[in-house]
Every structure is written in structure tokens, then in C-alpha cells.
mmCIF file of C-alpha atoms and ligand atoms in Angstrom:
data_model
loop_
_atom_site.group_PDB
_atom_site.id
_atom_site.type_symbol
_atom_site.label_atom_id
_atom_site.label_comp_id
_atom_site.label_asym_id
_atom_site.label_seq_id
_atom_site.Cartn_x
_atom_site.Cartn_y
_atom_site.Cartn_z
ATOM 1 C CA MET A 1 92.630 28.682 143.399
ATOM 2 C CA THR A 2 91.246 31.471 141.806
ATOM 3 C CA ILE A 3 88.143 30.929 139.600
ATOM 4 C CA GLN A 4 90.508 32.245 136.669
ATOM 5 C CA GLU A 5 92.534 29.330 137.857
ATOM 6 C CA ILE A 6 90.302 26.459 137.520
ATOM 7 C CA LYS A 7 88.862 27.581 134.889
ATOM 8 C CA ALA A 8 92.194 27.426 133.052
ATOM 9 C CA GLU A 9 92.992 24.202 133.759
ATOM 10 C CA ILE A 10 88.866 22.871 132.954
ATOM 11 C CA LEU A 11 90.008 24.190 129.672
ATOM 12 C CA ARG A 12 93.555 22.476 129.403
ATOM 13 C CA LEU A 13 92.148 19.410 130.922
ATOM 14 C CA LYS A 14 89.327 19.211 128.458
ATOM 15 C CA LYS A 15 91.596 19.064 125.437
ATOM 16 C CA GLU A 16 94.540 17.270 126.917
ATOM 17 C CA LYS A 17 91.768 14.089 127.595
ATOM 18 C CA ASP A 18 89.245 14.987 124.596
ATOM 19 C CA PHE A 19 86.169 16.205 126.949
ATOM 20 C CA CYS A 20 82.890 17.751 125.081
ATOM 21 C CA ILE A 21 81.426 19.884 127.746
ATOM 22 C CA LEU A 22 77.469 20.598 127.546
ATOM 23 C CA VAL A 23 75.485 23.284 130.088
ATOM 24 C CA HIS A 24 71.819 23.493 130.228
ATOM 25 C CA ALA A 25 71.170 27.914 130.348
ATOM 26 C CA TYR A 26 70.034 27.208 134.106
ATOM 27 C CA GLN A 27 73.711 26.650 135.017
ATOM 28 C CA GLY A 28 75.475 29.971 136.319
ATOM 29 C CA GLN A 29 77.201 32.473 134.494
ATOM 30 C CA GLU A 30 80.282 30.710 134.839
ATOM 31 C CA ILE A 31 79.991 27.585 133.895
ATOM 32 C CA LEU A 32 78.514 28.863 131.267
ATOM 33 C CA GLU A 33 82.060 29.922 130.449
ATOM 34 C CA ILE A 34 83.576 26.410 130.546
ATOM 35 C CA ALA A 35 81.298 24.831 127.953
ATOM 36 C CA ASP A 36 81.181 23.578 124.215
ATOM 37 C CA TYR A 37 77.461 24.297 123.788
ATOM 38 C CA VAL A 38 74.781 26.043 126.094
ATOM 39 C CA GLY A 39 71.831 25.419 125.126
ATOM 40 C CA ASP A 40 68.090 24.290 125.945
ATOM 41 C CA SER A 41 66.707 20.225 126.661
ATOM 42 C CA TYR A 42 66.110 20.139 122.326
ATOM 43 C CA GLY A 43 70.049 21.948 122.074
ATOM 44 C CA LEU A 44 71.541 19.910 124.309
ATOM 45 C CA SER A 45 70.363 16.778 122.672
ATOM 46 C CA VAL A 46 70.952 17.598 119.350
ATOM 47 C CA GLU A 47 74.781 19.146 120.164
ATOM 48 C CA ALA A 48 75.235 14.597 121.852
ATOM 49 C CA SER A 49 73.591 13.187 118.761
ATOM 50 C CA LYS A 50 76.199 14.871 116.871
ATOM 51 C CA ASP A 51 79.158 15.692 118.806
ATOM 52 C CA SER A 52 82.827 13.523 118.369
ATOM 53 C CA HIS A 53 84.850 14.525 121.095
ATOM 54 C CA LYS A 54 84.935 10.721 122.828
ATOM 55 C CA ASN A 55 83.757 11.970 126.571
ATOM 56 C CA ILE A 56 81.188 14.040 127.355
ATOM 57 C CA ILE A 57 80.211 16.177 131.040
ATOM 58 C CA MET A 58 76.492 17.565 131.619
ATOM 59 C CA CYS A 59 76.615 20.213 133.562
ATOM 60 C CA GLY A 60 72.797 20.384 134.035
ATOM 61 C CA VAL A 61 70.500 17.452 135.103
ATOM 62 C CA ARG A 62 70.354 13.690 135.700
ATOM 63 C CA PHE A 63 67.792 13.105 132.758
ATOM 64 C CA MET A 64 69.536 15.091 129.929
ATOM 65 C CA ALA A 65 73.284 13.331 131.593
ATOM 66 C CA GLU A 66 70.671 10.196 129.944
ATOM 67 C CA THR A 67 69.715 12.012 127.062
ATOM 68 C CA CYS A 68 73.420 11.422 125.941
ATOM 69 C CA LYS A 69 74.313 8.397 127.301
ATOM 70 C CA VAL A 70 71.365 6.788 124.829
ATOM 71 C CA LEU A 71 72.316 9.166 122.387
ATOM 72 C CA SER A 72 75.794 8.297 121.866
ATOM 73 C CA PRO A 73 76.207 4.887 123.723
ATOM 74 C CA GLU A 74 79.790 4.281 122.811
ATOM 75 C CA LYS A 75 81.435 7.429 124.451
ATOM 76 C CA LYS A 76 81.708 7.924 128.180
ATOM 77 C CA VAL A 77 78.683 10.525 129.527
ATOM 78 C CA TYR A 78 79.343 11.905 133.440
ATOM 79 C CA LEU A 79 77.068 14.035 135.181
ATOM 80 C CA ALA A 80 79.322 16.660 136.885
ATOM 81 C CA ASN A 81 77.510 16.122 140.378
ATOM 82 C CA PRO A 82 75.406 13.545 140.810
ATOM 83 C CA VAL A 83 73.079 14.954 143.468
ATOM 84 C CA ALA A 84 71.255 16.876 140.584
ATOM 85 C CA GLY A 85 68.151 15.061 139.807
ATOM 86 C CA CYS A 86 65.500 16.379 138.409
ATOM 87 C CA PRO A 87 62.054 16.548 141.110
ATOM 88 C CA MET A 88 59.678 16.122 137.435
ATOM 89 C CA ALA A 89 60.978 13.092 135.559
ATOM 90 C CA ASP A 90 60.924 11.480 139.802
ATOM 91 C CA GLN A 91 57.091 12.175 139.415
ATOM 92 C CA ILE A 92 56.380 9.010 136.914
ATOM 93 C CA ASP A 93 58.121 4.936 136.161
ATOM 94 C CA LEU A 94 56.929 2.464 134.257
ATOM 95 C CA GLU A 95 54.115 1.273 136.461
ATOM 96 C CA LYS A 96 52.166 4.661 136.813
ATOM 97 C CA LEU A 97 52.446 5.046 133.291
ATOM 98 C CA ALA A 98 51.095 1.493 131.922
ATOM 99 C CA GLU A 99 48.218 2.525 134.467
ATOM 100 C CA LEU A 100 47.292 5.594 132.781
ATOM 101 C CA LYS A 101 47.657 3.259 129.150
ATOM 102 C CA LYS A 102 45.033 1.538 130.953
ATOM 103 C CA GLN A 103 42.357 4.903 131.542
ATOM 104 C CA TYR A 104 43.378 5.935 128.046
ATOM 105 C CA PRO A 105 43.516 2.965 125.612
ATOM 106 C CA GLY A 106 44.271 3.982 121.979
ATOM 107 C CA TYR A 107 46.489 7.839 122.889
ATOM 108 C CA ALA A 108 49.538 8.097 121.844
ATOM 109 C CA VAL A 109 52.161 8.871 124.688
ATOM 110 C CA VAL A 110 54.196 11.724 124.000
ATOM 111 C CA ALA A 111 56.746 12.268 126.538
ATOM 112 C CA TYR A 112 58.099 15.196 128.122
ATOM 113 C CA VAL A 113 62.144 14.580 127.736
ATOM 114 C CA ASN A 114 61.681 15.275 131.158
ATOM 115 C CA THR A 115 61.655 12.068 132.260
ATOM 116 C CA THR A 116 63.742 9.235 132.883
ATOM 117 C CA SER A 117 65.354 6.988 130.137
ATOM 118 C CA GLU A 118 63.722 4.329 131.545
ATOM 119 C CA LEU A 119 60.392 5.962 131.141
ATOM 120 C CA LYS A 120 61.126 6.572 127.590
ATOM 121 C CA THR A 121 61.197 2.993 126.839
ATOM 122 C CA GLY A 122 57.341 3.019 127.178
ATOM 123 C CA CYS A 123 56.486 6.296 124.840
ATOM 124 C CA ASP A 124 55.988 6.739 121.370
ATOM 125 C CA VAL A 125 57.606 9.883 121.218
ATOM 126 C CA CYS A 126 59.250 13.168 123.182
ATOM 127 C CA VAL A 127 59.124 16.499 123.077
ATOM 128 C CA THR A 128 61.059 19.617 124.665
ATOM 129 C CA SER A 129 59.706 22.712 125.917
ATOM 130 C CA ALA A 130 60.815 24.528 121.930
ATOM 131 C CA SER A 131 59.263 21.433 119.871
ATOM 132 C CA ALA A 132 56.395 20.467 122.000
ATOM 133 C CA VAL A 133 53.594 21.966 119.771
ATOM 134 C CA GLU A 134 55.155 21.053 116.728
ATOM 135 C CA ILE A 135 55.905 17.589 117.240
ATOM 136 C CA CYS A 136 52.425 16.708 118.629
ATOM 137 C CA LYS A 137 50.636 18.702 115.787
ATOM 138 C CA LYS A 138 52.630 16.437 113.530
ATOM 139 C CA LEU A 139 52.230 13.794 114.944
ATOM 140 C CA ASP A 140 49.779 10.938 113.223
ATOM 141 C CA ALA A 141 47.810 10.962 116.423
ATOM 142 C CA ASP A 142 44.184 12.423 117.140
ATOM 143 C CA LYS A 143 44.477 11.276 120.460
ATOM 144 C CA ILE A 144 47.543 11.991 123.027
ATOM 145 C CA LEU A 145 48.883 10.976 126.521
ATOM 146 C CA PHE A 146 51.165 13.736 127.911
ATOM 147 C CA VAL A 147 53.547 12.925 130.493
ATOM 148 C CA PRO A 148 54.465 14.359 133.249
ATOM 149 C CA ASP A 149 53.872 18.136 132.898
ATOM 150 C CA GLN A 150 50.272 19.163 133.451
ATOM 151 C CA ASN A 151 51.537 22.331 131.936
ATOM 152 C CA LEU A 152 53.207 22.497 129.447
ATOM 153 C CA GLY A 153 50.204 19.597 128.250
ATOM 154 C CA SER A 154 47.737 22.062 129.109
ATOM 155 C CA TYR A 155 50.025 24.498 126.573
ATOM 156 C CA VAL A 156 50.337 22.154 124.005
ATOM 157 C CA ALA A 157 46.595 21.461 124.028
ATOM 158 C CA GLN A 158 45.546 25.038 123.781
ATOM 159 C CA ASN A 159 47.876 25.347 120.564
ATOM 160 C CA ILE A 160 45.972 22.110 118.540
ATOM 161 C CA PRO A 161 42.264 22.724 119.696
ATOM 162 C CA GLU A 162 41.784 19.820 116.817
ATOM 163 C CA LYS A 163 43.552 16.535 119.214
ATOM 164 C CA GLU A 164 42.461 15.382 122.137
ATOM 165 C CA PHE A 165 44.271 14.993 125.103
ATOM 166 C CA ALA A 166 45.033 13.336 128.234
ATOM 167 C CA PHE A 167 47.811 14.328 131.403
ATOM 168 C CA PHE A 168 49.258 13.113 134.237
ATOM 169 C CA ASN A 169 49.069 15.404 137.233
ATOM 170 C CA GLY A 170 52.979 16.270 137.181
ATOM 171 C CA CYS A 171 54.862 18.985 137.361
ATOM 172 C CA CYS A 172 57.800 21.166 137.470
ATOM 173 C CA PRO A 173 57.844 22.631 141.462
ATOM 174 C CA ARG A 174 59.833 25.319 140.964
ATOM 175 C CA HIS A 175 57.809 26.475 137.538
ATOM 176 C CA PHE A 176 54.660 25.555 139.651
ATOM 177 C CA ALA A 177 55.374 27.517 142.395
ATOM 178 C CA MET A 178 54.584 30.737 140.972
ATOM 179 C CA THR A 179 50.698 31.663 140.615
ATOM 180 C CA ALA A 180 48.688 34.932 138.953
ATOM 181 C CA GLN A 181 49.782 36.979 141.758
ATOM 182 C CA ASP A 182 53.461 37.071 141.251
ATOM 183 C CA VAL A 183 52.446 38.690 137.672
ATOM 184 C CA GLU A 184 50.679 41.326 139.136
ATOM 185 C CA LYS A 185 53.470 42.030 141.784
ATOM 186 C CA ALA A 186 56.507 41.922 139.325
ATOM 187 C CA LYS A 187 54.029 43.887 136.769
ATOM 188 C CA ALA A 188 53.238 46.160 139.405
ATOM 189 C CA LEU A 189 56.586 46.865 140.324
ATOM 190 C CA HIS A 190 57.832 47.232 136.733
ATOM 191 C CA PRO A 191 54.872 48.491 134.809
ATOM 192 C CA ASN A 192 57.065 48.743 131.543
ATOM 193 C CA ALA A 193 58.327 45.316 131.406
ATOM 194 C CA VAL A 194 57.012 43.085 128.352
ATOM 195 C CA PHE A 195 56.702 39.680 130.316
ATOM 196 C CA LEU A 196 58.360 36.043 128.987
ATOM 197 C CA VAL A 197 57.132 33.135 130.273
ATOM 198 C CA HIS A 198 58.532 29.417 129.845
ATOM 199 C CA PRO A 199 55.694 27.106 129.730
ATOM 200 C CA GLU A 200 56.168 25.016 132.354
ATOM 201 C CA CYS A 201 54.298 27.720 134.501
ATOM 202 C CA ARG A 202 50.708 27.274 135.186
ATOM 203 C CA PRO A 203 48.200 28.556 132.432
ATOM 204 C CA GLU A 204 47.221 31.213 134.413
ATOM 205 C CA VAL A 205 50.662 32.675 134.210
ATOM 206 C CA VAL A 206 51.059 31.836 130.907
ATOM 207 C CA ALA A 207 48.072 33.458 130.415
ATOM 208 C CA GLN A 208 49.063 37.071 130.801
ATOM 209 C CA ALA A 209 52.741 36.684 129.177
ATOM 210 C CA ASP A 210 53.388 39.019 126.594
ATOM 211 C CA TYR A 211 56.047 35.497 124.827
ATOM 212 C CA VAL A 212 55.528 31.947 125.807
ATOM 213 C CA GLY A 213 58.959 29.556 125.151
ATOM 214 C CA SER A 214 61.712 27.305 126.397
ATOM 215 C CA THR A 215 64.674 28.912 127.389
ATOM 216 C CA THR A 216 65.815 29.487 124.477
ATOM 217 C CA GLY A 217 63.076 31.228 123.371
ATOM 218 C CA ILE A 218 62.762 33.724 125.517
ATOM 219 C CA MET A 219 66.855 34.362 125.522
ATOM 220 C CA LYS A 220 66.144 35.311 121.883
ATOM 221 C CA TYR A 221 63.088 36.897 122.457
ATOM 222 C CA ALA A 222 64.868 38.956 125.208
ATOM 223 C CA ARG A 223 67.894 39.982 122.568
ATOM 224 C CA ASN A 224 66.262 40.591 120.334
ATOM 225 C CA SER A 225 63.371 42.720 120.920
ATOM 226 C CA ASP A 226 63.599 46.926 120.768
ATOM 227 C CA ALA A 227 61.895 46.897 124.339
ATOM 228 C CA LYS A 228 64.069 47.569 127.640
ATOM 229 C CA GLU A 229 62.998 46.022 130.024
ATOM 230 C CA PHE A 230 61.942 42.363 130.550
ATOM 231 C CA ILE A 231 60.295 40.322 133.609
ATOM 232 C CA ILE A 232 61.346 36.238 133.243
ATOM 233 C CA GLY A 233 59.150 33.683 133.837
ATOM 234 C CA THR A 234 61.683 30.718 134.109
ATOM 235 C CA GLU A 235 65.012 29.753 136.578
ATOM 236 C CA ASN A 236 66.615 32.289 137.505
ATOM 237 C CA SER A 237 70.122 32.198 135.810
ATOM 238 C CA ILE A 238 68.060 33.220 132.710
ATOM 239 C CA VAL A 239 67.805 36.617 133.923
ATOM 240 C CA GLU A 240 71.508 37.008 134.610
ATOM 241 C CA HIS A 241 72.840 35.486 131.478
ATOM 242 C CA LEU A 242 70.647 38.322 129.274
ATOM 243 C CA GLN A 243 72.016 40.652 132.104
ATOM 244 C CA PHE A 244 75.456 39.652 130.775
ATOM 245 C CA GLU A 245 74.717 39.264 126.967
ATOM 246 C CA CYS A 246 72.266 42.731 127.609
ATOM 247 C CA PRO A 247 73.736 45.023 129.561
ATOM 248 C CA ASP A 248 71.575 47.667 128.435
ATOM 249 C CA LYS A 249 68.617 46.442 128.939
ATOM 250 C CA GLN A 250 67.322 45.043 132.051
ATOM 251 C CA PHE A 251 65.304 41.963 133.482
ATOM 252 C CA TYR A 252 63.919 41.054 136.635
ATOM 253 C CA PRO A 253 63.404 37.939 138.418
ATOM 254 C CA LEU A 254 59.046 36.880 138.271
ATOM 255 C CA SER A 255 60.213 35.147 141.575
ATOM 256 C CA VAL A 256 63.361 34.672 143.966
ATOM 257 C CA ALA A 257 61.983 30.868 144.486
ATOM 258 C CA LEU A 258 62.011 30.474 140.307
ATOM 259 C CA THR A 259 65.207 28.899 141.074
ATOM 260 C CA CYS A 260 66.395 25.807 140.661
ATOM 261 C CA MET A 261 68.733 23.688 143.345
ATOM 262 C CA ASN A 262 69.166 21.143 141.363
ATOM 263 C CA MET A 263 70.710 22.908 138.751
ATOM 264 C CA LYS A 264 72.638 25.310 141.023
ATOM 265 C CA VAL A 265 73.973 22.434 142.968
ATOM 266 C CA THR A 266 76.990 21.496 140.023
ATOM 267 C CA THR A 267 79.994 23.949 140.320
ATOM 268 C CA LEU A 268 83.557 24.732 138.407
ATOM 269 C CA MET A 269 84.889 22.317 140.955
ATOM 270 C CA ASP A 270 82.907 19.367 140.436
ATOM 271 C CA VAL A 271 83.867 20.329 136.465
ATOM 272 C CA TYR A 272 87.606 20.112 137.645
ATOM 273 C CA ASN A 273 86.834 16.795 139.427
ATOM 274 C CA VAL A 274 85.471 15.461 136.488
ATOM 275 C CA LEU A 275 88.004 15.961 134.270
ATOM 276 C CA ARG A 276 90.820 14.816 136.628
ATOM 277 C CA GLY A 277 88.949 11.517 137.289
ATOM 278 C CA VAL A 278 88.589 12.179 140.811
ATOM 279 C CA GLY A 279 84.384 12.627 140.366
ATOM 280 C CA GLY A 280 80.883 12.939 139.054
ATOM 281 C CA GLU A 281 79.168 10.165 138.277
ATOM 282 C CA GLU A 282 79.273 7.941 134.638
ATOM 283 C CA ILE A 283 76.055 7.113 133.354
ATOM 284 C CA GLU A 284 75.611 3.111 132.419
ATOM 285 C CA LEU A 285 72.699 2.033 131.102
ATOM 286 C CA SER A 286 71.784 -0.769 130.215
ATOM 287 C CA ASP A 287 70.894 -1.901 126.166
ATOM 288 C CA ASP A 288 67.752 -2.702 126.312
ATOM 289 C CA ILE A 289 66.717 1.198 128.318
ATOM 290 C CA ILE A 290 69.647 2.594 125.228
ATOM 291 C CA LYS A 291 67.276 1.024 122.343
ATOM 292 C CA GLY A 292 63.775 1.539 123.166
ATOM 293 C CA ALA A 293 64.647 5.734 124.629
ATOM 294 C CA LYS A 294 66.698 5.697 121.665
ATOM 295 C CA LYS A 295 63.320 5.086 119.373
ATOM 296 C CA CYS A 296 61.573 8.097 121.798
ATOM 297 C CA ILE A 297 64.468 10.603 121.187
ATOM 298 C CA ASP A 298 65.328 9.888 117.785
ATOM 299 C CA ARG A 299 61.502 9.945 116.348
ATOM 300 C CA MET A 300 62.100 13.668 118.063
ATOM 301 C CA ILE A 301 65.060 15.132 116.713
ATOM 302 C CA GLU A 302 63.239 13.397 113.326
ATOM 303 C CA LEU A 303 59.745 14.892 113.557
ATOM 304 C CA GLY A 304 61.408 18.063 114.928
HETATM 305 P P1 13P B 1 64.059 23.840 128.601
HETATM 306 O O1 13P B 1 63.613 25.093 128.006
HETATM 307 O O2 13P B 1 65.897 23.708 128.449
HETATM 308 O O3 13P B 1 63.320 23.312 127.915
HETATM 309 O O4 13P B 1 63.734 23.749 129.623
HETATM 310 C C1 13P B 1 63.805 23.474 130.961
HETATM 311 C C2 13P B 1 63.551 23.101 131.790
HETATM 312 O O5 13P B 1 62.879 23.237 132.746
HETATM 313 C C3 13P B 1 65.285 22.405 131.540
HETATM 314 O O6 13P B 1 64.940 20.877 132.983
HETATM 315 FE FE1 SF4 B 2 63.693 19.503 136.442
HETATM 316 FE FE2 SF4 B 2 62.345 21.864 136.694
HETATM 317 FE FE3 SF4 B 2 64.418 22.080 138.182
HETATM 318 FE FE4 SF4 B 2 63.966 21.806 135.702
HETATM 319 S S1 SF4 B 2 63.224 23.815 136.435
HETATM 320 S S2 SF4 B 2 65.803 20.447 136.114
HETATM 321 S S3 SF4 B 2 61.889 20.823 135.145
HETATM 322 S S4 SF4 B 2 63.462 21.041 138.622
#
């Protein structure tokens, strides 16, 4: 089969079998082209909560498929490729969280959405990179324990100096790998480029940015900017998508190491196989986990 033939079959089957395809923007261009909705973690959560199809395929990583299931427990939700996990989400479990809570009594627990649904049952509210600052500001708490991403946490704390923050020492291994030297090198190669960065990067990388934002924020900024060249400090698919969208501008990766293999493992054939009933993994969560995690995600949508 060719790519065009698989795409045509996917579009036919998803209509026939009442499937919605949600795609995180870190997926490759060919997956974006079969999506009902493309977005960042926040956009996907909201879309999942509003969607009316009977079945959902998540082209992204496991915590995103779990978020869909929590928000739409009556639907069948499939993770297109079952090995697509998120190393950051796997860094903290309820046991580690309980230890932290003992260390920081009286702190409100804010979880990045990049966590398991089970972990969310122990947290007060979750946030995405797009909503973190706003939600932590609005949250009725002066002391915040932010898990698991220390980089996003520090970025939020910097923007809300009036509140006290404590962190877990987790990170996205891909964004964390970026260094100040990577930025110097990229800027030396492209001296006229504007530098756009995701807050999962280290503070010394974020400090050199012209703009800091979520995946969607970075894409919007680049689309609307009058600048012609951009260094992209987030997952390298964003470089690809922006290049497709804005052929009159130039986009450069900050580093080849900013490629998330967990995001890249999903293929068109995986989606096709889910639709044929021979692939993917149906997400199943206990009622208690759905109830506990829903509280945490609903609070984010309410405040966001
Ligand atoms: P968002 O910008 O979509 O929040 O995502 C960053 C990320 O790492 C998703 O896994
Ligand atoms: Fe997880 Fe980082 Fe990959 Fe996002 S980019 S899925 S946070 S490892």
C-alpha cells in the first residue's frame, strides 16, 4: 500500500466506524494530515471532553490517551501504539508523591498533565505548559508543590514571585538535554533567527529565548511574527509543521537531540490497524482512578 492509499482507507474507516483521531503536534506531518484535531496537551484534553464520536484514537503518548479516557469514560479510547510512553510521566508514582507531601505539609499539589492518571488522583489540580502560570496564579494556595517537571515548575515560580514553590526533580529527558552551548551554537549558525522555547527546557536555555510557550504557543508566535527565521527549542516535529505551514519562512532545530522517540513511534499503519481492530491498545482504567483523576483535570479546565 502507498501512503496515499493508507490515508484514504483511514479516512473511510474512521467515518464508517465512528472514530475521532486526536493528534499531538509532536507527531509527524503524515499523521497530522489524518487528524480530526491537532493540538498541544491542553487543546487535546478540552477536545476529548467535547467530542461526540463513540471511539477515539490518540496519536500521542500513554498519559494523553489516559486523559481522554478519564474525560470520556463511556467511549472506547485507543492508544495508537502501545509502546508510546512518556519517560517524564513514569518518573513519579503515588508512593514518591506521598513522601513529598510529608516533606511539604500544607502545600497544594499541582501536577503537570504529563503524569499517569493514577498519580493525578493524589493531586489537587493539573496544568499543561500552556496553562501552568495562569492556573497556579488563580489557585487559592500560597504554597505549591509542583510535580514532576522541575523546569516547567521553575518557569512558573519565576512568573509568580508572590507564591512559595517546592519541586520534584523530574524532567523531560529530551528538553532537559538542551544546554546553553546548544543555544550559542544555533545562534552562531543563524544570527538573524528568533529563538522560541518550550518551558520544559532548563532555565539557562529559557533565559535566552525571545518567546517561551507551549507547542501551540510557539506555532502561533511563529505564524504571526514578521521575522523570517526561527530556532525552535522544542520537539523537532514542530520545525517540520511550521516549515509546511509557512514556506516563506525558515525554521531550524535547536538540536537533533530534541526528537522524542516515544512520539515518533506511531505510524499511519498503527492507526490503520486500530481501525481494522487488529492493533493499538484500548485504555482501561478503574472507576476510582477515573473519578480521582477527573477531579484534577476538571479543575484545570475550570480554572484554565
Ligand atoms: P505541550 O506543549 O503540548 O503541553 O507538550 C509538551 C510535551 O512534552 C508533550 O509531551
Ligand atoms: Fe514525554 Fe518529553 Fe516526549 Fe513529551 S517530549 S512525551 S514530555 S518525553
